[in-house]
PDB file of C-alpha atoms in Angstrom:
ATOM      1  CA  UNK A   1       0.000   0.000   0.000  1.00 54.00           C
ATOM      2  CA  UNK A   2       1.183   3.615  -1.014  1.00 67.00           C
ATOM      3  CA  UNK A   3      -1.424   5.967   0.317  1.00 88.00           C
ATOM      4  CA  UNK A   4      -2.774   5.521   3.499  1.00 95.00           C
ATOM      5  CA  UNK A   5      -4.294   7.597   6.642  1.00 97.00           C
ATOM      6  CA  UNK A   6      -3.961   7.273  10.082  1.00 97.00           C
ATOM      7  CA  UNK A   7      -6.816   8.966  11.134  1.00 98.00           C
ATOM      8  CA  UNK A   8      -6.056   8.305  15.054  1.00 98.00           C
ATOM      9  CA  UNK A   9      -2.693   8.288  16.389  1.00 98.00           C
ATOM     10  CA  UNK A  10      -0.581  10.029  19.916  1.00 98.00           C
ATOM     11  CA  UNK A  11       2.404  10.174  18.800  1.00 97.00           C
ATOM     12  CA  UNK A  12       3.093  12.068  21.910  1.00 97.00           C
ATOM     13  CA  UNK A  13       2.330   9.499  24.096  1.00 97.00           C
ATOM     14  CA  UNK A  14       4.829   8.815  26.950  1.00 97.00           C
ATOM     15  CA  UNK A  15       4.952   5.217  25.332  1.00 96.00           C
ATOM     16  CA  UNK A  16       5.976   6.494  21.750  1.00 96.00           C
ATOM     17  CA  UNK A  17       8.415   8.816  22.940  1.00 95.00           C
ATOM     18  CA  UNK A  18      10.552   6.952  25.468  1.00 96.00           C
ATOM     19  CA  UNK A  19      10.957   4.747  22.974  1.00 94.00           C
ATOM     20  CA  UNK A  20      11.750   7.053  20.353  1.00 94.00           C
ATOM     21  CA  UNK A  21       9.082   5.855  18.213  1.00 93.00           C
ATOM     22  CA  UNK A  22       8.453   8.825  15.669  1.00 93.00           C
ATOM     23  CA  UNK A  23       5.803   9.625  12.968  1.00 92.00           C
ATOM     24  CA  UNK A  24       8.645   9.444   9.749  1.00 88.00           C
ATOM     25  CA  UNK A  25       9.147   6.032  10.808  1.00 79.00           C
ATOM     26  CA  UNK A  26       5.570   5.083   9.623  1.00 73.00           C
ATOM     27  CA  UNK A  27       5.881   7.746   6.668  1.00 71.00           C
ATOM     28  CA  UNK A  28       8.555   4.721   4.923  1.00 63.00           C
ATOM     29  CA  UNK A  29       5.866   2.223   5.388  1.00 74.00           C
ATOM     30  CA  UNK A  30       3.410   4.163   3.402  1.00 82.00           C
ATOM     31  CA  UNK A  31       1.111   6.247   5.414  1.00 93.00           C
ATOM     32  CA  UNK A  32       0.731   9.676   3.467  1.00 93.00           C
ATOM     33  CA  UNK A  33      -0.911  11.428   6.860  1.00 96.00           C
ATOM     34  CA  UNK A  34      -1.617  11.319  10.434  1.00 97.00           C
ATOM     35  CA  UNK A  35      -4.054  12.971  12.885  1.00 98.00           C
ATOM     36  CA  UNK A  36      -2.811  13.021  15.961  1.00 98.00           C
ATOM     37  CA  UNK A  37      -5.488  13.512  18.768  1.00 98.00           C
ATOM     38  CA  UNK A  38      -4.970  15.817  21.299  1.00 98.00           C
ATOM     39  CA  UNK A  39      -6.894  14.396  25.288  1.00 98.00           C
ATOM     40  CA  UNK A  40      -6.319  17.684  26.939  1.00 98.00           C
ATOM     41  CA  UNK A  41      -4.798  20.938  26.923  1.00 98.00           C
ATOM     42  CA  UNK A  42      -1.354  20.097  26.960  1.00 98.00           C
ATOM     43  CA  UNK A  43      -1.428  17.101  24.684  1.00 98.00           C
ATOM     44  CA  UNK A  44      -3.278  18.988  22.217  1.00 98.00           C
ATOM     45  CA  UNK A  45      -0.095  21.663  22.134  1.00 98.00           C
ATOM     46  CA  UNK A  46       2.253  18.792  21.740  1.00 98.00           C
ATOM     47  CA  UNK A  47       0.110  17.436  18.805  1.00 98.00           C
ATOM     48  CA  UNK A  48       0.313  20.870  17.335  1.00 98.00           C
ATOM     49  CA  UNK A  49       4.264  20.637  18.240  1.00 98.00           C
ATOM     50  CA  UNK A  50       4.321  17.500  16.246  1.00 97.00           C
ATOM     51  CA  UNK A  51       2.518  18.838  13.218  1.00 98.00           C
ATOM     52  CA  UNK A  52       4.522  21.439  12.676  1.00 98.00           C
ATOM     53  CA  UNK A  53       7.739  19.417  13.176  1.00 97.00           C
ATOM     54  CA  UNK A  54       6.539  16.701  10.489  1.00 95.00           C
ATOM     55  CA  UNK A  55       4.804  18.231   7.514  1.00 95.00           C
ATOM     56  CA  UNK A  56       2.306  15.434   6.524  1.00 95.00           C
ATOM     57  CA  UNK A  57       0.958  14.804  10.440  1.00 97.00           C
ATOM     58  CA  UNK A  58      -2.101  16.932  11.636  1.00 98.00           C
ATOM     59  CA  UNK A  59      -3.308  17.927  14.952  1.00 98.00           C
ATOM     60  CA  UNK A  60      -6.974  17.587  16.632  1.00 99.00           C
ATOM     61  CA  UNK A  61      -6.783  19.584  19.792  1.00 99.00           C
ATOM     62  CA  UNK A  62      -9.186  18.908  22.646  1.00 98.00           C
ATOM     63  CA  UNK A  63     -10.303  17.168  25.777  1.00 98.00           C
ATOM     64  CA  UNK A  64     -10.912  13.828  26.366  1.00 98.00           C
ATOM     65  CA  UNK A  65     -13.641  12.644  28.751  1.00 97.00           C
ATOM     66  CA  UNK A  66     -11.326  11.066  31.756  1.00 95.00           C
ATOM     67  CA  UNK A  67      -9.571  14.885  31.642  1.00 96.00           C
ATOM     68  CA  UNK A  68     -12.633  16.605  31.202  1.00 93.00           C
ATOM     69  CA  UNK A  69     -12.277  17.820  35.363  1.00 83.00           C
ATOM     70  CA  UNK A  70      -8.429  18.125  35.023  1.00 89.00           C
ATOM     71  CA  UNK A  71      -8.341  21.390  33.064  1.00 94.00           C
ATOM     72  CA  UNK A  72      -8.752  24.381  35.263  1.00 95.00           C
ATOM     73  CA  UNK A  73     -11.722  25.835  34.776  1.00 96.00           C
ATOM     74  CA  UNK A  74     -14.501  25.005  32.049  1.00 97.00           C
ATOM     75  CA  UNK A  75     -14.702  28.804  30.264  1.00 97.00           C
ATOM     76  CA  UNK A  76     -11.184  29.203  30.725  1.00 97.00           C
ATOM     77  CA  UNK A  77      -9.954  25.895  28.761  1.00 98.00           C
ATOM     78  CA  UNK A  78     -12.338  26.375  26.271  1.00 98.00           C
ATOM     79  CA  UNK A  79     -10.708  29.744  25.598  1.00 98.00           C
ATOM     80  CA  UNK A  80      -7.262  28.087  25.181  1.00 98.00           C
ATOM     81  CA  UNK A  81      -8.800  25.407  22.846  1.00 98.00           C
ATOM     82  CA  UNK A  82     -10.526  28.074  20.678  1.00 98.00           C
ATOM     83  CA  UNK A  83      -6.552  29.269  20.357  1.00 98.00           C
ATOM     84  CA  UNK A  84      -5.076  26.313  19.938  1.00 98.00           C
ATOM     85  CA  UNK A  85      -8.079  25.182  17.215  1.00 98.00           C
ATOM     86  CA  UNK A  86      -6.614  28.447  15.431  1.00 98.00           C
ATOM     87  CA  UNK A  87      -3.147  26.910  14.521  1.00 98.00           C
ATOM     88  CA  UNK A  88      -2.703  26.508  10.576  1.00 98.00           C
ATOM     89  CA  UNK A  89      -2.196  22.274  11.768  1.00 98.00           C
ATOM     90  CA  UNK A  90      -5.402  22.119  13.503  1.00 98.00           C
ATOM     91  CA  UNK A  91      -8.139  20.396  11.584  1.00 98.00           C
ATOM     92  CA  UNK A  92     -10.674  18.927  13.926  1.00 99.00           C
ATOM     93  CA  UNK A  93     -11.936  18.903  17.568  1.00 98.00           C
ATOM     94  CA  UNK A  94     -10.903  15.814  19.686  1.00 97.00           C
ATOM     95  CA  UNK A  95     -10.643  13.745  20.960  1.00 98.00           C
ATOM     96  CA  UNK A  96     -13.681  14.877  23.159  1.00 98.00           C
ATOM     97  CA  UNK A  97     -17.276  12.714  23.963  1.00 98.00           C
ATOM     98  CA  UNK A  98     -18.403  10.337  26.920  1.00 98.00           C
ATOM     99  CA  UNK A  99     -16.581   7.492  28.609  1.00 97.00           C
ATOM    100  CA  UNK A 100     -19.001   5.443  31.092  1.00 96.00           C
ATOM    101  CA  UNK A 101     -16.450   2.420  31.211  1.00 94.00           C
ATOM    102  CA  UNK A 102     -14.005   3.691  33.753  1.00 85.00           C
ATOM    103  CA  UNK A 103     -17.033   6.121  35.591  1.00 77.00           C
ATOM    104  CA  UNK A 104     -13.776   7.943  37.002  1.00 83.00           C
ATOM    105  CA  UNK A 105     -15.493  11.769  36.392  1.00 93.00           C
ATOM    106  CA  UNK A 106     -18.975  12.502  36.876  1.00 95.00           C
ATOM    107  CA  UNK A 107     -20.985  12.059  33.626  1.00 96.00           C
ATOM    108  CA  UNK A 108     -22.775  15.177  34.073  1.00 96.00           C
ATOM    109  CA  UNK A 109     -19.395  16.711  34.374  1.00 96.00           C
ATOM    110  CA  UNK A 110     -18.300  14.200  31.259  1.00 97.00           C
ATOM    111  CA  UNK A 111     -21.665  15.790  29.332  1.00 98.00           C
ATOM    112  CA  UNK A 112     -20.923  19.661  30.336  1.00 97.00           C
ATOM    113  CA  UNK A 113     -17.164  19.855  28.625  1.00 98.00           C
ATOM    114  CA  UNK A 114     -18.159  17.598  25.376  1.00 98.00           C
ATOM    115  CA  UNK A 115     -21.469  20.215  24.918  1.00 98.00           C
ATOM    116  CA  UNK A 116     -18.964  23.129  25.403  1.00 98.00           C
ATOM    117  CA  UNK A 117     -16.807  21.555  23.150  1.00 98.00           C
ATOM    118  CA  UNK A 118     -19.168  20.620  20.303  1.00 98.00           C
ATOM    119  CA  UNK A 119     -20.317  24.419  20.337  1.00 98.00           C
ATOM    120  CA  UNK A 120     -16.756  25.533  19.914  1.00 98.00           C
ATOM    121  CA  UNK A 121     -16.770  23.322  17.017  1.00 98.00           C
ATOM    122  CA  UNK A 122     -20.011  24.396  16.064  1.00 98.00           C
ATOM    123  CA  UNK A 123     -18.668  28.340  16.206  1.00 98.00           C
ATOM    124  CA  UNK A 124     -15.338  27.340  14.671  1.00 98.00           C
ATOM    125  CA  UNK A 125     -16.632  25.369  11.317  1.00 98.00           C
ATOM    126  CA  UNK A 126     -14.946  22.441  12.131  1.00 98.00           C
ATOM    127  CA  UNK A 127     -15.146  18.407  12.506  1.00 98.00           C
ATOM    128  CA  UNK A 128     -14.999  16.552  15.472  1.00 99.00           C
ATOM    129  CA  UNK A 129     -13.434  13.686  16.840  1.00 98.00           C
ATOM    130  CA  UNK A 130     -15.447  11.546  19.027  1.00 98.00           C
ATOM    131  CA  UNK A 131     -14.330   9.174  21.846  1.00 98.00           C
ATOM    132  CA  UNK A 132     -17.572   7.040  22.694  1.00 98.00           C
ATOM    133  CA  UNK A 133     -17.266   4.421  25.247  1.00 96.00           C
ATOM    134  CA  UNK A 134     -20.288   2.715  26.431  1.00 95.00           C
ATOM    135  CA  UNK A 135     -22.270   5.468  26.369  1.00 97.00           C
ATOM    136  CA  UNK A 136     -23.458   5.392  23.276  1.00 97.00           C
ATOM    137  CA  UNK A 137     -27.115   6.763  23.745  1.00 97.00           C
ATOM    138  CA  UNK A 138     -25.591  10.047  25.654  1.00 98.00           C
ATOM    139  CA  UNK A 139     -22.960  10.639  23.038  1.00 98.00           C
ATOM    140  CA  UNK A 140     -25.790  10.068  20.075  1.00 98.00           C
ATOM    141  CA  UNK A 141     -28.363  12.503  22.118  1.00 98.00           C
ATOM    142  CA  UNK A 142     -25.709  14.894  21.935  1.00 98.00           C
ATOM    143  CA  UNK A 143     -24.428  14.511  18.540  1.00 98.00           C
ATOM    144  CA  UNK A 144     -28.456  15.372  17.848  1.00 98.00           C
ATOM    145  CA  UNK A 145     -28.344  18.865  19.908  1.00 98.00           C
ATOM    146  CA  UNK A 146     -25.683  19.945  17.112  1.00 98.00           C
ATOM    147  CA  UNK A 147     -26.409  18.935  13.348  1.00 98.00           C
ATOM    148  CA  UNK A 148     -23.908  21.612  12.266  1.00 98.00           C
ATOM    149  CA  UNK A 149     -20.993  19.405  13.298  1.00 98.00           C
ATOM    150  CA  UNK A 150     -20.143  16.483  11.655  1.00 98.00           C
ATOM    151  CA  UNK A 151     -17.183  14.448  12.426  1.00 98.00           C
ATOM    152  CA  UNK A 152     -15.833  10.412  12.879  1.00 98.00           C
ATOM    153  CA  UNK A 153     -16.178   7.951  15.629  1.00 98.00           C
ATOM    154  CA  UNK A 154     -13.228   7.080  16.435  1.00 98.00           C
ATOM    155  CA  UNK A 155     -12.852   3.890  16.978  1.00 98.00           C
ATOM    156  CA  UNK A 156     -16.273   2.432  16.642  1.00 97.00           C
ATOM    157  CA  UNK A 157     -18.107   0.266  18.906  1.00 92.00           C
ATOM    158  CA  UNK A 158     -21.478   1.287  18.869  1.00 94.00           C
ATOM    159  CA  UNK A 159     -24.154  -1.000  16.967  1.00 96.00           C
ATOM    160  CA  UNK A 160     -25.442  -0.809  13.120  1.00 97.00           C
ATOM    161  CA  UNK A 161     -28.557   0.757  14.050  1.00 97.00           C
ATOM    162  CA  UNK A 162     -26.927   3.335  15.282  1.00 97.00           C
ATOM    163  CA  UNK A 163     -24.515   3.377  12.701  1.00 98.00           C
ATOM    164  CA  UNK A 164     -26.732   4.010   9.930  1.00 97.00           C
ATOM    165  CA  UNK A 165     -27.887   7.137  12.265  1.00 98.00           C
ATOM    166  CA  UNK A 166     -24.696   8.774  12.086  1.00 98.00           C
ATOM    167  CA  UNK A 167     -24.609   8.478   8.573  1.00 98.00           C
ATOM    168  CA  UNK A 168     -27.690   9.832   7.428  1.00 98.00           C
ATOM    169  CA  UNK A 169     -26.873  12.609   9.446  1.00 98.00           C
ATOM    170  CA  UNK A 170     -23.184  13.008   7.445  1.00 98.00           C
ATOM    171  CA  UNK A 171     -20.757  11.273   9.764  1.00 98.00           C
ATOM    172  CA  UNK A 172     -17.849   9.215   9.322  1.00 98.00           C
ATOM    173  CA  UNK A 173     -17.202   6.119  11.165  1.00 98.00           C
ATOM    174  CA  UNK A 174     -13.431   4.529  11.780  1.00 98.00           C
ATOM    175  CA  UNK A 175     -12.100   1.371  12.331  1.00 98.00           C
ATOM    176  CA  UNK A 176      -9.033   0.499  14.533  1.00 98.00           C
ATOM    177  CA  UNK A 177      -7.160  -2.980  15.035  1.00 98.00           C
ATOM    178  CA  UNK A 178     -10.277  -4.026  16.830  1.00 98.00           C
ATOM    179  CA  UNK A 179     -11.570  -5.122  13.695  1.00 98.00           C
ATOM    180  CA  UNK A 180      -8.589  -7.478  13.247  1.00 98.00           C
ATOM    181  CA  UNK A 181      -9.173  -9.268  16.521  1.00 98.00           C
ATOM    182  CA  UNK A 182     -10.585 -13.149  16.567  1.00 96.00           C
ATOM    183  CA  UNK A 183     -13.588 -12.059  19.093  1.00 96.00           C
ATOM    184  CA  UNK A 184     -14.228  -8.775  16.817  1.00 97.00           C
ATOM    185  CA  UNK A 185     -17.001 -10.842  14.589  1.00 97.00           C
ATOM    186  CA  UNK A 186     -19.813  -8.110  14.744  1.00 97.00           C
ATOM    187  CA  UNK A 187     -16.869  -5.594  13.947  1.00 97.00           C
ATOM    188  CA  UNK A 188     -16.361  -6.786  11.064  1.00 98.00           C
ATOM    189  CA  UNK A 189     -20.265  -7.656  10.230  1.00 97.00           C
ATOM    190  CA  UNK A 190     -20.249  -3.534  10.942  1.00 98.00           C
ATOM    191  CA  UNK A 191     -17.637  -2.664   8.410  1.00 98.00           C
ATOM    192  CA  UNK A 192     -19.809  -4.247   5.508  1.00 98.00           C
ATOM    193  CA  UNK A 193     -22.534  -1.910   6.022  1.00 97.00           C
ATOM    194  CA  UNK A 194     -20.453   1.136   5.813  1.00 98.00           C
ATOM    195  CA  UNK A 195     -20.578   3.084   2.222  1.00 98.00           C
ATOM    196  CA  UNK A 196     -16.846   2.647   0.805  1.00 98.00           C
ATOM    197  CA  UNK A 197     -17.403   7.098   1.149  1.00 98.00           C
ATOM    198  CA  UNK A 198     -17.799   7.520   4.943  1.00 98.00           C
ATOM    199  CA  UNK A 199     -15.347   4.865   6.051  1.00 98.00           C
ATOM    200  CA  UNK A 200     -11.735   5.610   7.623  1.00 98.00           C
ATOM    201  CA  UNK A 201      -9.043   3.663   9.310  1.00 98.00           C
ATOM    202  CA  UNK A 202      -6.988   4.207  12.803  1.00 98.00           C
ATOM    203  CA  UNK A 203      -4.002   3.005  14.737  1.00 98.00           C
ATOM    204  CA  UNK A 204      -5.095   4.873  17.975  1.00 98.00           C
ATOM    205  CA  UNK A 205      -1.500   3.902  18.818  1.00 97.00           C
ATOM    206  CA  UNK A 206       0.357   2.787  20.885  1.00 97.00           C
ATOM    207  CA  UNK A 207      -2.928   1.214  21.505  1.00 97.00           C
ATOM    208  CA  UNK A 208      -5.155  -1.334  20.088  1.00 97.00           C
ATOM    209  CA  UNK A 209      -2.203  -3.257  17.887  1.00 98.00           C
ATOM    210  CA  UNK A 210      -4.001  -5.006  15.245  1.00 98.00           C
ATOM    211  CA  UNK A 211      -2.989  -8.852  14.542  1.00 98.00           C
ATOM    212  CA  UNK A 212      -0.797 -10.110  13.969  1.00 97.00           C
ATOM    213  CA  UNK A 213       1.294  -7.605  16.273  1.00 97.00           C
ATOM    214  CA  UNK A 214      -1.257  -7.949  18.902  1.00 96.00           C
ATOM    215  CA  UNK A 215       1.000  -7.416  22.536  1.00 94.00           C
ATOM    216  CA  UNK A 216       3.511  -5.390  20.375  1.00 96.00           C
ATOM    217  CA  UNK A 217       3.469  -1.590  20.882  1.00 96.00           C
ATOM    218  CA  UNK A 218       0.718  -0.205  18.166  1.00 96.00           C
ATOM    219  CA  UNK A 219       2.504   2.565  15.651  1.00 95.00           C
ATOM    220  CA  UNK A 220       1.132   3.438  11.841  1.00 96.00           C
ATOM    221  CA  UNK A 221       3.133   0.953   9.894  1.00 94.00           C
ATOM    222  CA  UNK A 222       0.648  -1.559  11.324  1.00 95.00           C
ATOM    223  CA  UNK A 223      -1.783   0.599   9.782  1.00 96.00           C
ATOM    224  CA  UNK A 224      -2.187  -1.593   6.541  1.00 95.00           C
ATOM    225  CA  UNK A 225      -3.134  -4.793   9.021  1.00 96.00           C
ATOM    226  CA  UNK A 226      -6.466  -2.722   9.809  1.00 97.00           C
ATOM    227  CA  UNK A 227      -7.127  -1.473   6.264  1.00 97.00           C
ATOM    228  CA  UNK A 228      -6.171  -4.742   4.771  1.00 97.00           C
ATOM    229  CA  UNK A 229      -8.843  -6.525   6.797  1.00 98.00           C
ATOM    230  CA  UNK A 230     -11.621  -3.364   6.164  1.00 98.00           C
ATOM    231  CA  UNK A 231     -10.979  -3.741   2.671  1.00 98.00           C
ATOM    232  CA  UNK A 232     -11.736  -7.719   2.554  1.00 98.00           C
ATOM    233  CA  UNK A 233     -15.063  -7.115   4.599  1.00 98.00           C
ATOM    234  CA  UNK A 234     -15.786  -4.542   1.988  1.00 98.00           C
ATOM    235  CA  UNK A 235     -15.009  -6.884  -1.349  1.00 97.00           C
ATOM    236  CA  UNK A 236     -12.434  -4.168  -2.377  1.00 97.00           C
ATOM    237  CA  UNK A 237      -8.512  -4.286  -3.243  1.00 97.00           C
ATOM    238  CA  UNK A 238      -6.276  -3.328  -0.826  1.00 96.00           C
ATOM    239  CA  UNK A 239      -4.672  -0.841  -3.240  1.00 95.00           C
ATOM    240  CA  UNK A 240      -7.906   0.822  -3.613  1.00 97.00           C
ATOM    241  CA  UNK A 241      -9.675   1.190  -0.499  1.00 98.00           C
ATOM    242  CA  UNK A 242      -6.259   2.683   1.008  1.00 97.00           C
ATOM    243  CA  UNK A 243      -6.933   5.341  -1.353  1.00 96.00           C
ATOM    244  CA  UNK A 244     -10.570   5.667  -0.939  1.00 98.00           C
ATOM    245  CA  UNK A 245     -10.082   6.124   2.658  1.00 98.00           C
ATOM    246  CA  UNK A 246      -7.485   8.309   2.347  1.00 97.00           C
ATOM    247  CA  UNK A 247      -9.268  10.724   0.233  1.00 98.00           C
ATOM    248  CA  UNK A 248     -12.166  10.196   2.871  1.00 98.00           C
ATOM    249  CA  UNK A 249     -10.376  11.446   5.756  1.00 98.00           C
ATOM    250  CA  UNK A 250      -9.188  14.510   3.392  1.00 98.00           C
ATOM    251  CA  UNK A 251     -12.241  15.375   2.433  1.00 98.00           C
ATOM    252  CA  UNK A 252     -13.641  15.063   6.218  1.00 98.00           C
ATOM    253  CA  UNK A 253     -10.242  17.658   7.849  1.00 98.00           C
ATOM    254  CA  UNK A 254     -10.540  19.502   4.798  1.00 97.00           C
ATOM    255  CA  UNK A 255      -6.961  18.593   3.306  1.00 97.00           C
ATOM    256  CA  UNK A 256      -8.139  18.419  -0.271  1.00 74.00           C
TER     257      UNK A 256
END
């Protein structure tokens, strides 16, 4: 494969960078682009840092759920994301949304900082990245309160049903190395119900290695693992739905 995108990556991550694990490493195996996803204020600078450092990796800036509380104060860091979001590498919100799994920050404190977030990105003209675990009623309810933004769900675990509601209303759904794994059967059943137009593909590394490097430490050049496996769901070359979702996730940052 010659073109892909890693639509999900932290490249900053303590993990990647003790290790020296860098983003040109993966730029020799063939990925053309990375996002990498800022979780709060300061990762969201260092994704900026990163962007401007490597010329084809791109920033989201903004605050995950589990550091939703751990920003100062609510109007304050949303004033520091609106000038962060203003850096020539910024192209999307995120990763913000809901996480009921660990139920380590209140969710009405979880729901307060993704509404203030999906407004900024509402005022600011620009797509979201959403982080949705088990709570996938609350995040959809919310998505609902703002059909100006559209965006991707990273990393998707919700059902088809609800799926198919995210893409009649414009949305993008991603797949990680999730959808490589032996229990990941209704993944996969997922995937083939996705038009070959809305569809991207993530590494969220160091996280979620696809197989066969499952237990490794996740970077892009496993990338092709993920899309290989996307692309057999979907009945299409490998060659060609790289590119598709490529051009997908360029169309959706607004890279074209």
């Amino acid at each position: 494969m010659t073109e892909l995108f890693d639509s999900h990556a932290h490249y900053n991550d303590p993990q990647m960078t003790e290790k020296k694990v860098t983003p040109d490493l993966a730029y020799a195996e063939g990925v053309t682009c990375i996002l990498n996803a800022g979780t709060n204020l300061v990762t969201s600078k260092e994704c900026l840092e990163l962007a401007e450092q490597y010329p084809f990796c791109v920033a989201a800036v903004g605050i995950h759920p589990s550091d939703c509380g751990k920003c100062g104060e609510l109007q304050d860091a949303m004033q520091t994301l609106c000038s962060l979001a203003s850096h020539s590498k910024a192209v999307a919100i995120g990763e913000i949304g809901l996480d009921y799994y660990w139920d380590d920050m209140p969710r009405e404190v979880q729901k307060q900082w993704f509404s203030d977030q999906m407004e900024l990105a509402r005022e600011l003209k620009m797509p979201v990245v959403i982080h949705d675990r088990e709570a996938h009623g609350d995040t959809f309810d919310m998505i609902c309160r703002y059909p100006e933004v559209i965006g991707v769900m990273h990393s998707y675990s919700g059902s088809i049903e609800m799926a198919k509601e995210y893409l009649k209303r414009g949305w993008y759904i991603s797949f990680s190395g999730v959808v490589t794994f032996k229990n990941a059967a209704r993944v996969r059943e997922i995937v083939k119900t996705i038009p070959t137009d809305r569809i991207l593909v993530e590494t969220d590394c160091p996280y979620l290695s696809p197989v066969p490097m499952r237990g490794k430490m996740n970077h892009s050049g496993y990338l092709h693992y993920t899309a290989e496996t996307v692309a057999e769901q979907l009945g299409m070359d490998a060659q060609e739905f790289a590119h598709v979702s490529a051009q997908n996730a360029k169309r959706l940052f607004k890279l074209e």
